[in-house]
Coordinates of C-alpha atoms and ligand atoms in Angstrom, one line a residue:
M16 CA 87.5 94.6 123.8
V17 CA 90.9 92.6 124.5
D18 CA 92.0 89.8 127.8
P19 CA 93.8 92.0 129.9
K20 CA 95.3 88.7 131.7
K21 CA 97.4 89.3 127.9
Q22 CA 100.1 91.5 127.8
V23 CA 100.9 94.6 125.8
V24 CA 103.4 94.5 123.5
L25 CA 104.6 98.0 120.8
M26 CA 106.5 96.7 118.8
K27 CA 108.6 98.8 115.8
G28 CA 109.6 97.7 112.2
I29 CA 109.6 98.8 108.9
G30 CA 105.8 100.6 108.4
V31 CA 105.7 100.2 103.8
S32 CA 101.9 100.4 103.1
S33 CA 99.9 103.0 105.0
G34 CA 96.6 103.0 106.9
I35 CA 95.1 102.1 110.5
V36 CA 93.7 98.2 110.6
I37 CA 92.6 97.1 113.8
G38 CA 92.3 93.2 113.6
K39 CA 92.4 89.8 114.7
A40 CA 96.0 87.5 114.8
Y41 CA 96.5 84.9 112.8
L42 CA 99.6 83.6 112.8
L43 CA 100.6 82.0 109.2
E44 CA 102.6 78.6 110.5
R45 CA 105.4 77.3 107.8
G46 CA 108.0 76.8 109.8
M47 CA 110.5 74.1 107.6
P48 CA 112.7 73.0 110.7
E49 CA 116.6 71.5 110.0
P50 CA 116.5 67.8 109.8
A51 CA 117.7 66.2 112.4
H52 CA 120.3 63.7 112.2
F53 CA 119.9 60.3 114.8
C54 CA 122.1 57.3 113.4
Y55 CA 122.8 54.0 114.6
L56 CA 119.4 53.4 115.4
D57 CA 118.5 49.1 116.9
T58 CA 116.1 47.6 114.8
A59 CA 112.6 48.8 116.3
E60 CA 113.2 51.9 116.1
V61 CA 114.3 51.8 112.5
D62 CA 111.2 50.4 112.0
R63 CA 109.5 53.3 113.5
E64 CA 110.9 55.6 111.2
V65 CA 110.5 54.0 108.7
E66 CA 106.4 53.4 109.5
R67 CA 106.4 57.3 110.7
F68 CA 107.9 58.3 106.7
R69 CA 105.6 55.8 104.7
A70 CA 102.2 57.4 107.5
A71 CA 104.0 61.0 106.4
V72 CA 104.3 60.2 102.8
K73 CA 100.1 59.0 102.7
E74 CA 99.4 62.3 105.1
S75 CA 101.1 64.5 101.8
R76 CA 98.9 62.3 99.5
D77 CA 95.5 62.9 101.6
Q78 CA 95.9 66.6 101.4
M79 CA 97.1 66.8 97.8
L80 CA 94.1 64.5 96.8
R81 CA 91.8 67.6 99.3
I82 CA 93.2 70.7 97.3
K83 CA 92.3 68.3 94.1
A84 CA 88.9 68.3 94.9
K85 CA 88.4 71.6 96.1
M86 CA 90.1 73.0 93.3
E87 CA 87.5 70.9 91.5
E88 CA 84.6 72.6 93.2
D89 CA 85.8 75.8 92.9
K90 CA 86.3 75.3 88.6
R91 CA 90.1 76.2 89.3
G92 CA 92.0 75.8 85.9
K93 CA 92.9 72.6 84.3
E94 CA 96.4 73.3 85.0
H95 CA 96.5 74.5 89.2
I96 CA 95.3 70.5 88.6
R97 CA 97.7 68.9 86.4
I98 CA 100.5 70.1 88.8
I99 CA 98.5 68.3 91.7
D100 CA 98.4 65.2 89.4
A101 CA 102.3 65.7 89.2
H102 CA 102.3 66.2 93.0
L103 CA 100.5 63.0 93.4
M104 CA 102.9 60.9 91.0
I105 CA 106.0 61.7 92.6
L106 CA 104.4 60.3 95.8
K107 CA 104.0 57.3 93.8
D108 CA 107.7 56.8 92.8
N109 CA 109.7 54.5 93.9
M110 CA 112.5 55.8 93.0
L111 CA 111.9 58.4 96.2
I112 CA 109.8 56.4 98.3
N113 CA 111.8 53.2 98.0
D114 CA 115.7 54.7 98.3
T115 CA 114.7 56.5 101.5
V116 CA 113.3 53.1 103.5
K117 CA 116.5 51.8 101.8
L118 CA 118.5 55.0 103.5
I119 CA 116.3 54.4 107.5
K120 CA 117.2 50.6 107.5
G121 CA 121.6 50.5 105.5
E122 CA 122.6 53.3 107.6
R123 CA 119.9 53.3 110.3
V124 CA 119.7 56.8 110.4
N125 CA 115.9 58.8 111.0
A126 CA 113.9 59.5 108.6
E127 CA 113.7 62.9 108.0
W128 CA 117.9 62.5 107.0
A129 CA 117.8 60.2 104.8
L130 CA 114.5 62.3 103.1
T131 CA 117.0 64.7 102.6
K132 CA 119.9 62.8 101.8
V133 CA 118.2 61.8 98.9
L134 CA 116.2 64.9 97.7
E135 CA 120.2 66.5 98.0
D136 CA 121.7 63.4 95.0
L137 CA 118.2 63.7 93.3
M138 CA 118.7 67.4 92.5
E139 CA 122.2 66.9 92.3
Y140 CA 121.1 65.6 88.7
F141 CA 118.0 68.3 87.9
V142 CA 120.6 71.2 88.9
K143 CA 123.0 70.5 86.0
M144 CA 120.0 70.7 83.2
D145 CA 120.1 73.4 81.2
D146 CA 116.2 72.5 80.5
P147 CA 113.7 74.8 81.9
Y148 CA 111.1 72.2 81.6
I149 CA 113.1 69.6 83.4
K150 CA 114.6 72.0 86.6
E151 CA 110.8 72.5 86.8
R152 CA 110.1 68.8 87.3
G153 CA 113.4 69.0 90.0
S154 CA 111.3 71.7 91.8
D155 CA 108.2 69.9 91.9
I156 CA 110.2 67.5 93.7
E157 CA 111.2 69.6 96.1
H158 CA 107.6 70.9 96.7
I159 CA 106.5 67.6 97.5
V160 CA 109.9 66.8 99.5
N161 CA 108.9 69.7 102.0
R162 CA 105.3 68.8 102.2
V163 CA 106.1 65.0 103.1
M164 CA 109.3 67.0 106.0
L165 CA 107.1 69.1 107.4
N166 CA 104.6 66.6 108.1
L167 CA 107.2 64.2 109.2
S168 CA 107.8 66.8 112.0
G169 CA 104.6 67.9 112.7
S170 CA 104.7 71.2 111.3
K171 CA 102.1 73.0 109.0
H172 CA 102.4 74.9 105.6
E173 CA 100.1 78.0 105.5
S174 CA 98.6 80.0 102.3
V175 CA 97.6 83.3 102.3
T176 CA 94.6 81.6 100.7
D177 CA 93.7 79.8 103.9
L178 CA 91.7 82.3 105.7
K179 CA 87.9 81.7 107.1
T180 CA 87.7 85.0 108.3
P181 CA 89.4 88.8 108.1
A182 CA 92.7 88.7 109.6
I183 CA 95.9 90.1 110.0
I184 CA 98.9 88.4 108.9
V185 CA 102.0 87.4 111.1
A186 CA 104.8 85.3 109.0
H187 CA 108.1 85.4 109.7
D188 CA 108.2 86.0 105.4
V189 CA 105.7 87.2 103.0
T190 CA 107.1 86.4 99.8
P191 CA 105.6 88.4 96.4
A192 CA 103.9 85.4 95.3
D193 CA 102.0 85.9 98.1
T194 CA 101.0 88.8 98.0
A195 CA 99.6 88.7 94.4
Q196 CA 97.2 85.8 95.7
M197 CA 95.7 88.7 98.8
D198 CA 92.3 89.4 98.7
K199 CA 91.7 92.2 100.0
N200 CA 88.4 91.6 102.1
M201 CA 90.5 88.7 103.7
V202 CA 93.5 90.3 104.3
L203 CA 93.6 93.2 106.3
S204 CA 97.3 93.8 107.0
F205 CA 101.1 91.9 106.8
L206 CA 103.5 91.8 109.2
T207 CA 106.6 89.7 108.9
D208 CA 109.5 89.5 110.6
V209 CA 111.9 90.0 108.2
G210 CA 111.4 92.8 104.7
G211 CA 112.8 96.2 103.9
R212 CA 110.3 98.9 102.5
T213 CA 111.1 98.1 99.0
S214 CA 110.9 94.6 98.9
H215 CA 108.4 93.2 96.1
S216 CA 105.6 92.2 99.3
A217 CA 105.8 96.1 99.8
I218 CA 105.8 96.9 96.7
T219 CA 102.8 95.2 95.9
A220 CA 100.8 96.0 99.5
R221 CA 100.6 99.3 98.6
S222 CA 99.2 98.9 94.9
L223 CA 96.8 96.5 96.9
E224 CA 96.4 99.0 99.9
I225 CA 97.2 96.0 102.3
P226 CA 98.3 98.5 105.3
A227 CA 101.9 96.2 106.3
V228 CA 105.0 96.8 108.4
V229 CA 108.0 94.7 108.0
G230 CA 111.0 94.3 109.1
L231 CA 109.8 93.5 112.6
E232 CA 112.0 90.6 113.9
D233 CA 110.6 88.3 115.9
I234 CA 106.9 89.1 115.6
T235 CA 106.2 85.5 115.0
R236 CA 107.3 84.7 119.0
R237 CA 105.2 87.6 120.2
A238 CA 102.0 87.5 118.8
E239 CA 99.4 84.6 118.8
T240 CA 96.8 83.7 116.5
G241 CA 93.7 85.2 118.2
D242 CA 95.2 88.5 119.6
T243 CA 94.0 91.7 119.4
I244 CA 96.2 94.0 116.9
I245 CA 96.7 97.3 116.3
V246 CA 98.7 98.2 112.5
D247 CA 99.6 101.5 112.0
G248 CA 101.5 100.8 108.2
A249 CA 102.7 104.2 108.0
T250 CA 104.7 104.7 110.9
G251 CA 105.7 100.9 111.9
T252 CA 103.9 100.7 115.0
V253 CA 102.0 97.6 116.2
I254 CA 101.0 96.9 119.3
I255 CA 100.1 93.4 120.3
N256 CA 96.8 93.5 123.2
P257 CA 96.2 97.3 123.3
S258 CA 94.4 98.3 126.2
D259 CA 90.4 99.8 125.3
S260 CA 91.5 103.3 125.3
V261 CA 94.6 103.3 123.4
I262 CA 92.1 101.3 120.8
D263 CA 89.8 104.0 121.1
V264 CA 93.4 106.3 120.7
Y265 CA 93.4 104.8 117.0
R266 CA 89.9 104.6 116.3
K267 CA 90.1 108.4 116.0
R268 CA 93.4 108.7 114.3
R269 CA 92.3 105.7 112.1
E270 CA 89.5 107.6 111.2
K271 CA 91.2 111.4 110.2
F272 CA 93.5 108.9 108.1
E273 CA 90.4 108.0 106.2
S274 CA 89.3 111.5 105.2
Y275 CA 92.7 113.2 104.2
A276 CA 92.6 110.4 101.8
T277 CA 88.9 111.9 100.9
A278 CA 89.7 115.0 100.8
L279 CA 93.0 114.3 98.1
F280 CA 90.4 113.1 95.4
H281 CA 89.6 117.5 95.2
Y282 CA 93.0 117.1 93.1
K283 CA 91.6 114.4 90.6
D284 CA 90.8 115.9 88.4
M285 CA 93.7 118.9 88.3
P286 CA 96.5 119.0 85.7
C287 CA 100.0 118.3 87.1
E288 CA 102.1 121.3 86.5
T289 CA 103.8 123.7 88.7
G290 CA 102.7 127.0 89.8
D291 CA 104.5 127.9 87.0
G292 CA 103.4 126.3 84.2
K293 CA 106.0 123.2 84.5
R294 CA 104.0 120.4 83.4
I295 CA 104.6 116.5 85.3
K296 CA 103.4 113.1 84.1
L297 CA 102.0 111.6 86.9
M298 CA 101.9 107.9 86.1
G299 CA 100.5 104.4 87.6
N300 CA 103.0 101.3 88.8
M301 CA 101.2 98.3 88.3
E302 CA 101.8 94.0 88.8
L303 CA 98.3 92.7 88.6
A304 CA 95.2 93.9 86.5
E305 CA 93.7 94.2 89.6
E306 CA 95.3 97.6 90.7
L307 CA 94.0 99.1 87.3
D308 CA 90.7 100.5 88.3
S309 CA 92.4 101.9 91.8
L310 CA 95.0 103.5 89.6
L311 CA 92.3 104.8 87.0
E312 CA 90.3 105.7 89.6
H313 CA 92.9 108.3 91.2
G314 CA 93.9 109.7 88.3
A315 CA 96.7 107.8 86.6
E316 CA 97.9 109.2 83.6
G317 CA 98.5 105.9 81.7
I318 CA 101.0 103.2 83.7
G319 CA 104.7 104.6 84.2
L320 CA 105.8 100.6 84.9
Y321 CA 104.2 97.0 84.5
R322 CA 106.1 95.3 86.3
T323 CA 105.0 91.8 84.1
E324 CA 107.4 89.6 86.0
F325 CA 103.8 88.7 88.4
L326 CA 102.0 87.0 84.8
Y327 CA 104.8 84.7 85.7
M328 CA 104.6 83.8 88.9
N329 CA 101.6 81.8 91.3
R330 CA 102.3 78.3 87.9
K331 CA 104.4 75.9 87.1
D332 CA 104.2 76.6 82.9
L333 CA 105.4 79.8 81.4
P334 CA 102.6 82.0 80.0
S335 CA 102.2 82.0 76.3
E336 CA 102.5 84.5 74.0
S337 CA 98.5 84.9 73.1
E338 CA 97.9 85.0 76.8
Q339 CA 100.3 87.7 77.2
I340 CA 98.5 89.1 74.3
K341 CA 95.4 89.4 76.0
A342 CA 96.7 90.5 79.3
Y343 CA 98.7 93.5 78.0
K344 CA 96.1 95.1 75.2
H345 CA 93.4 94.5 78.6
I346 CA 95.3 97.3 80.0
V347 CA 95.8 99.2 77.2
K348 CA 92.3 99.3 76.5
R349 CA 91.4 100.7 80.0
M350 CA 94.8 102.9 80.0
A351 CA 93.6 104.3 76.6
P352 CA 94.1 107.6 75.0
N353 CA 97.3 107.0 77.8
P354 CA 99.9 105.1 77.0
V355 CA 101.4 101.9 79.3
I356 CA 105.0 101.3 79.8
I357 CA 105.6 97.3 79.5
R358 CA 108.8 96.3 81.0
T359 CA 109.8 93.7 80.1
L360 CA 110.8 90.0 82.4
D361 CA 112.2 90.8 85.6
V362 CA 112.6 87.4 87.6
G363 CA 114.8 86.6 90.4
A364 CA 116.4 88.2 93.3
D365 CA 113.3 88.1 95.4
K366 CA 110.9 87.6 92.4
V367 CA 110.6 84.2 91.5
A368 CA 108.8 82.9 89.1
A369 CA 107.8 79.7 86.8
G370 CA 110.8 77.6 86.0
M371 CA 113.5 79.8 88.7
D372 CA 113.5 77.9 91.2
G373 CA 115.9 75.5 90.1
I374 CA 118.3 78.4 90.3
K375 CA 120.5 78.3 93.5
E376 CA 123.1 81.8 93.2
S377 CA 124.6 83.1 96.8
N378 CA 123.7 86.9 96.0
P379 CA 120.9 86.8 93.8
A380 CA 120.1 90.4 93.5
M381 CA 123.3 90.6 92.0
G382 CA 122.9 87.4 89.9
L383 CA 120.9 86.4 87.2
R384 CA 117.6 88.9 87.3
A385 CA 115.9 90.8 84.7
I386 CA 117.8 91.6 81.9
R387 CA 120.4 88.9 82.2
F388 CA 118.0 85.9 83.0
C389 CA 116.0 86.7 79.5
L390 CA 119.5 87.5 77.2
K391 CA 120.6 83.8 79.5
N392 CA 116.6 82.5 77.7
T393 CA 116.3 84.4 74.9
A394 CA 113.2 81.8 74.0
I395 CA 111.4 83.0 77.1
F396 CA 112.8 87.5 76.3
K397 CA 111.5 86.8 72.6
T398 CA 108.2 85.1 73.0
Q399 CA 107.5 88.7 75.9
I400 CA 108.3 90.5 73.4
R401 CA 106.7 89.0 71.0
A402 CA 103.9 89.4 72.5
I403 CA 104.0 92.8 73.5
L404 CA 104.5 93.8 70.3
R405 CA 101.6 92.8 69.2
A406 CA 99.4 94.1 71.6
S407 CA 101.6 97.0 70.4
A408 CA 98.7 97.2 67.6
F409 CA 96.0 97.7 69.5
G410 CA 97.0 101.0 71.9
R411 CA 99.5 102.7 73.0
I412 CA 102.4 100.3 74.5
K413 CA 105.8 101.5 74.8
M414 CA 108.5 99.3 76.3
M415 CA 111.5 99.0 78.7
F416 CA 114.5 97.2 79.9
P417 CA 115.2 96.3 83.6
M418 CA 118.6 96.2 84.6
I419 CA 120.6 97.3 81.9
S420 CA 123.6 97.6 82.8
G421 CA 125.8 99.5 79.8
V422 CA 126.0 99.5 76.1
E423 CA 126.4 96.6 74.8
E424 CA 123.7 94.7 77.4
L425 CA 121.0 97.0 76.4
R426 CA 122.2 96.7 72.6
Q427 CA 121.8 92.8 72.4
A428 CA 118.6 93.4 74.1
K429 CA 117.3 95.3 71.0
S430 CA 119.0 93.1 69.0
V431 CA 116.4 90.3 70.1
L432 CA 113.7 92.7 70.1
D433 CA 114.9 93.1 66.0
E434 CA 114.6 89.2 65.1
A435 CA 111.3 90.0 66.9
K436 CA 110.0 92.4 64.6
A437 CA 111.6 90.0 61.8
E438 CA 109.9 87.2 62.5
L439 CA 106.0 89.5 62.8
K440 CA 106.7 90.4 59.6
A441 CA 107.7 87.2 57.6
E442 CA 104.3 86.1 59.0
A443 CA 102.1 89.4 58.5
L444 CA 101.7 89.6 62.5
A445 CA 100.6 93.0 63.3
Y446 CA 102.6 95.6 65.8
D447 CA 103.4 99.7 65.7
E448 CA 106.4 100.4 63.5
K449 CA 107.4 103.4 66.2
M450 CA 106.7 101.6 69.5
E451 CA 109.1 103.6 71.7
I452 CA 112.2 101.3 72.9
G453 CA 113.8 102.9 77.3
A454 CA 116.0 101.6 79.3
M455 CA 115.7 101.2 82.9
I456 CA 118.2 103.1 85.1
E457 CA 119.1 100.6 88.1
V458 CA 122.3 100.2 88.2
P459 CA 124.8 102.4 88.9
S460 CA 127.5 101.9 85.9
A461 CA 124.1 103.1 83.8
A462 CA 124.2 105.8 85.4
I463 CA 127.3 106.6 85.0
I464 CA 127.3 106.6 81.9
A465 CA 123.8 107.6 81.2
D466 CA 124.8 110.2 78.4
L467 CA 125.9 107.0 76.0
I468 CA 122.6 105.1 77.2
V469 CA 120.2 107.6 76.0
R470 CA 121.5 107.8 72.6
E471 CA 120.1 104.3 72.0
V472 CA 116.7 104.5 74.0
D473 CA 113.8 107.1 72.9
F474 CA 113.9 107.6 77.2
V475 CA 115.0 106.6 80.4
S476 CA 113.0 105.6 83.2
I477 CA 115.0 105.6 86.9
G478 CA 114.4 102.7 89.1
T479 CA 115.5 104.3 92.5
N480 CA 114.8 101.8 94.4
D481 CA 117.4 99.1 92.6
L482 CA 119.8 102.4 92.1
M483 CA 119.4 102.6 95.7
Q484 CA 120.7 99.1 96.4
Y485 CA 123.3 99.1 93.8
S486 CA 124.4 102.2 94.8
L487 CA 124.8 102.3 98.8
A488 CA 125.1 98.4 99.3
I489 CA 121.9 97.3 101.2
D490 CA 119.9 94.1 100.4
R491 CA 116.1 96.2 99.8
V492 CA 115.0 93.0 101.4
N493 CA 117.1 92.9 104.6
E494 CA 115.8 94.4 107.6
H495 CA 118.9 94.7 109.4
V496 CA 120.5 97.1 106.8
A497 CA 117.3 98.6 106.5
Y498 CA 118.3 102.1 108.3
L499 CA 121.0 103.1 105.8
Y500 CA 118.0 102.4 103.0
E501 CA 118.7 106.6 103.0
P502 CA 116.7 108.1 99.8
F503 CA 118.6 111.8 100.8
H504 CA 121.6 110.0 100.8
P505 CA 124.1 112.6 99.1
A506 CA 125.4 110.3 96.8
V507 CA 121.9 108.6 95.7
L508 CA 121.0 112.1 95.3
R509 CA 124.0 112.9 92.6
V510 CA 123.2 109.5 90.9
I511 CA 119.8 110.3 89.8
K512 CA 121.0 114.1 88.7
I513 CA 123.7 112.7 86.0
V514 CA 120.4 110.7 84.8
A515 CA 118.4 113.5 84.5
D516 CA 120.7 116.0 83.2
A517 CA 121.5 113.8 80.5
A518 CA 119.0 112.7 79.4
N519 CA 117.9 116.6 79.3
K520 CA 120.8 117.8 77.4
A521 CA 120.1 115.3 75.2
G522 CA 115.8 115.3 74.6
V523 CA 115.6 112.5 75.8
S524 CA 112.2 112.3 77.7
V525 CA 113.3 111.1 81.7
G526 CA 110.6 108.7 84.3
V527 CA 111.0 107.9 87.8
C528 CA 109.5 104.6 88.3
G529 CA 110.6 103.6 92.3
E530 CA 109.4 103.8 95.3
M531 CA 110.6 107.6 95.6
A532 CA 108.6 109.1 93.4
G533 CA 105.9 108.4 95.4
E534 CA 106.7 110.5 98.2
P535 CA 106.4 114.2 97.8
A536 CA 109.6 115.2 99.5
Y537 CA 111.7 113.2 97.3
A538 CA 109.0 114.1 94.2
F539 CA 110.4 117.7 95.6
I540 CA 113.8 116.8 94.6
L541 CA 112.9 115.0 91.2
V542 CA 111.3 117.5 89.3
G543 CA 114.2 119.6 90.6
F544 CA 116.7 118.0 88.8
G545 CA 114.2 117.9 85.7
V546 CA 112.7 115.2 85.4
D547 CA 109.6 115.2 84.0
Q548 CA 108.1 111.9 84.9
L549 CA 106.9 110.3 87.7
S550 CA 105.4 106.4 88.2
M551 CA 104.4 105.4 91.3
N552 CA 101.3 103.6 93.2
A553 CA 97.4 104.6 93.2
T554 CA 97.4 106.2 96.1
S555 CA 100.5 108.2 96.2
I556 CA 99.0 110.1 93.1
L557 CA 97.3 113.1 94.1
R558 CA 99.5 113.1 97.8
V559 CA 102.2 114.5 94.7
K560 CA 100.2 116.2 92.8
R561 CA 98.8 118.6 95.6
L562 CA 102.9 119.2 96.2
I563 CA 103.8 119.9 92.8
R564 CA 100.5 122.1 92.3
S565 CA 101.9 124.1 95.7
I566 CA 105.3 124.7 93.9
N567 CA 107.5 127.1 91.2
F568 CA 109.4 124.4 89.3
A569 CA 112.0 127.8 88.9
D570 CA 112.0 127.3 92.9
A571 CA 112.5 123.9 92.9
K572 CA 115.6 123.9 90.2
K573 CA 117.2 126.9 92.5
I574 CA 117.1 125.2 95.5
C575 CA 118.2 121.9 94.0
K576 CA 121.4 122.6 92.9
T577 CA 122.2 123.7 96.6
I578 CA 121.7 120.2 97.9
T579 CA 124.1 117.9 96.0
S580 CA 126.4 120.1 98.3
L581 CA 124.9 119.3 101.1
A582 CA 127.3 116.4 103.2
T583 CA 124.6 114.2 104.8
A584 CA 121.5 112.9 104.6
T585 CA 119.9 115.0 107.7
D586 CA 121.1 117.7 106.1
V587 CA 119.1 117.7 103.1
E588 CA 116.1 116.5 105.0
G589 CA 117.0 119.2 107.3
Y590 CA 117.4 121.7 104.2
I591 CA 114.5 120.2 102.1
S592 CA 111.9 120.2 104.8
A593 CA 112.7 124.2 105.3
K594 CA 112.1 124.9 101.4
M595 CA 108.5 122.5 101.0
P596 CA 105.4 124.1 101.0
D597 CA 103.7 124.2 105.0
L598 CA 101.4 122.2 104.6
Y599 CA 103.8 118.8 103.7
K600 CA 105.3 119.7 107.0
E601 CA 102.8 118.5 108.4
E602 CA 103.8 114.8 106.7
F603 CA 107.7 114.6 108.1
Ligands
PEP20 C1 113.4 99.9 91.0 O1 113.8 98.8 90.9 O2 113.4 101.1 90.8 C2 111.7 99.6 90.2 C3 111.2 100.4 89.8 O3 112.0 98.1 90.1 P1 111.9 96.9 91.1 O4 111.3 97.8 92.2 O5 110.6 96.1 90.1 O6 112.5 96.8 90.9
MG21 MG1 114.2 97.4 89.6

């Protein structure tokens, strides 16, 4: 029962992963306050600051030792424990500690300010380094300094793995690295101040089937740990401290939602084809190996997008060739005889992986991301390509490159592939000589020249999340512009059509692996445009299959000819919703 004295708060955010949850809130505190600047301190104050700083260092060391002991108890890998040891070493480092104390005394400033200045000086040195290993040491120092700062300010830094009982996480932000660590039995849902529908944390929430609402702006100020919260991940509705009668209403809705999801299993073993016999391949998107069971249960006909960057997250070192081969082989074997499309590393923007913390960009979504990062770091790229090639000896693997912006870039990526093949040949290591190569079309420049790109590859896959981000100039993780993220926008539809037409004309397979593929209304348009493969998260597969089985390809094609001349997203939505089979009207 909810405390009647508590105020009921109704909030509306962006529902990014459907499902209804009623549970207790857990506020994840990880605020990093701006360092205050106090100067001209007197001698007693200076002594107090030095003492405060030393106490914060000691507290940080004790915390690290506790984490290390827990890791040893849980039998976590040596490499994790080595990171903690490295952090403990930094806390003993004379330069960091003595320089900070010297600065407090010399400049008569407060501890936070002195520590920030020492860190800035150290970082200047690390940022200039090209060697990713040395860069990484820089980010180790940053992490540990952040911990000391938090201890100085009395704030806490909490992790999603800290939960002792199942709860709804409330946080300012949740990163893809956090979602990758979420235990579905403990994290009932997550709610954040910031974020957008196609941010990678949102995508992982859908894959893990954790209901989530993002872009709530100030939920961290409105909810407290222990509050009862209702989350409707489909509509983005969040109710803090609801009345008992409202809880009852949502319990009934939850039952309805669950029985709807169960009823969809009726379609699981049916072929995915339109009424007039056009076959569409329905594949699964995955980030983590834990999603395989769910994808198979929902009848995925292979993997249409494996986001390999998650192999590189939540760790300090890079995955070796043999570690990657093992991971890829596992997926290929589980999916056999269906194919697995492995996308090469797409780090940058909202996904930060090992070796990247040192890169500071003012506009990371347009910066050194995905294929651009790989072509600058060819050793990392080549290791991955070798691993993918070697895993291809064990099953059907296709490989695709993300964020291709032009033919030259694609050729550069393919030349690294050729080098890797030559190396394997020389080493007498097996791989599939006929492994298909694809390009993701997610940058408008590539879409515009799709006719030139399709000549160079075996298939293309349209990444609508980024294609929309870049075509509409909307940062996909920014909640303030999320309202402009409109898949029915005529420009989005036209640009997709350019790619589908070019691929169809060249006889090259064209798929969509962005989030649009998993929504029935958008899938209807994609099929009408001639896309032959749709890849999505597990829970969308049967909804989309039901749609495809209830339409005719010839009708969809005709309808989609008309929509590219409509002027606004609202016009398109109205037109399509009227043409959708009756059973989908309720979903609009
Ligand atoms: C996309 O951009 O649509 C896509 C599938 O890739 P990601 O979401 O991983 O950027
Ligand atoms: Mg993308």
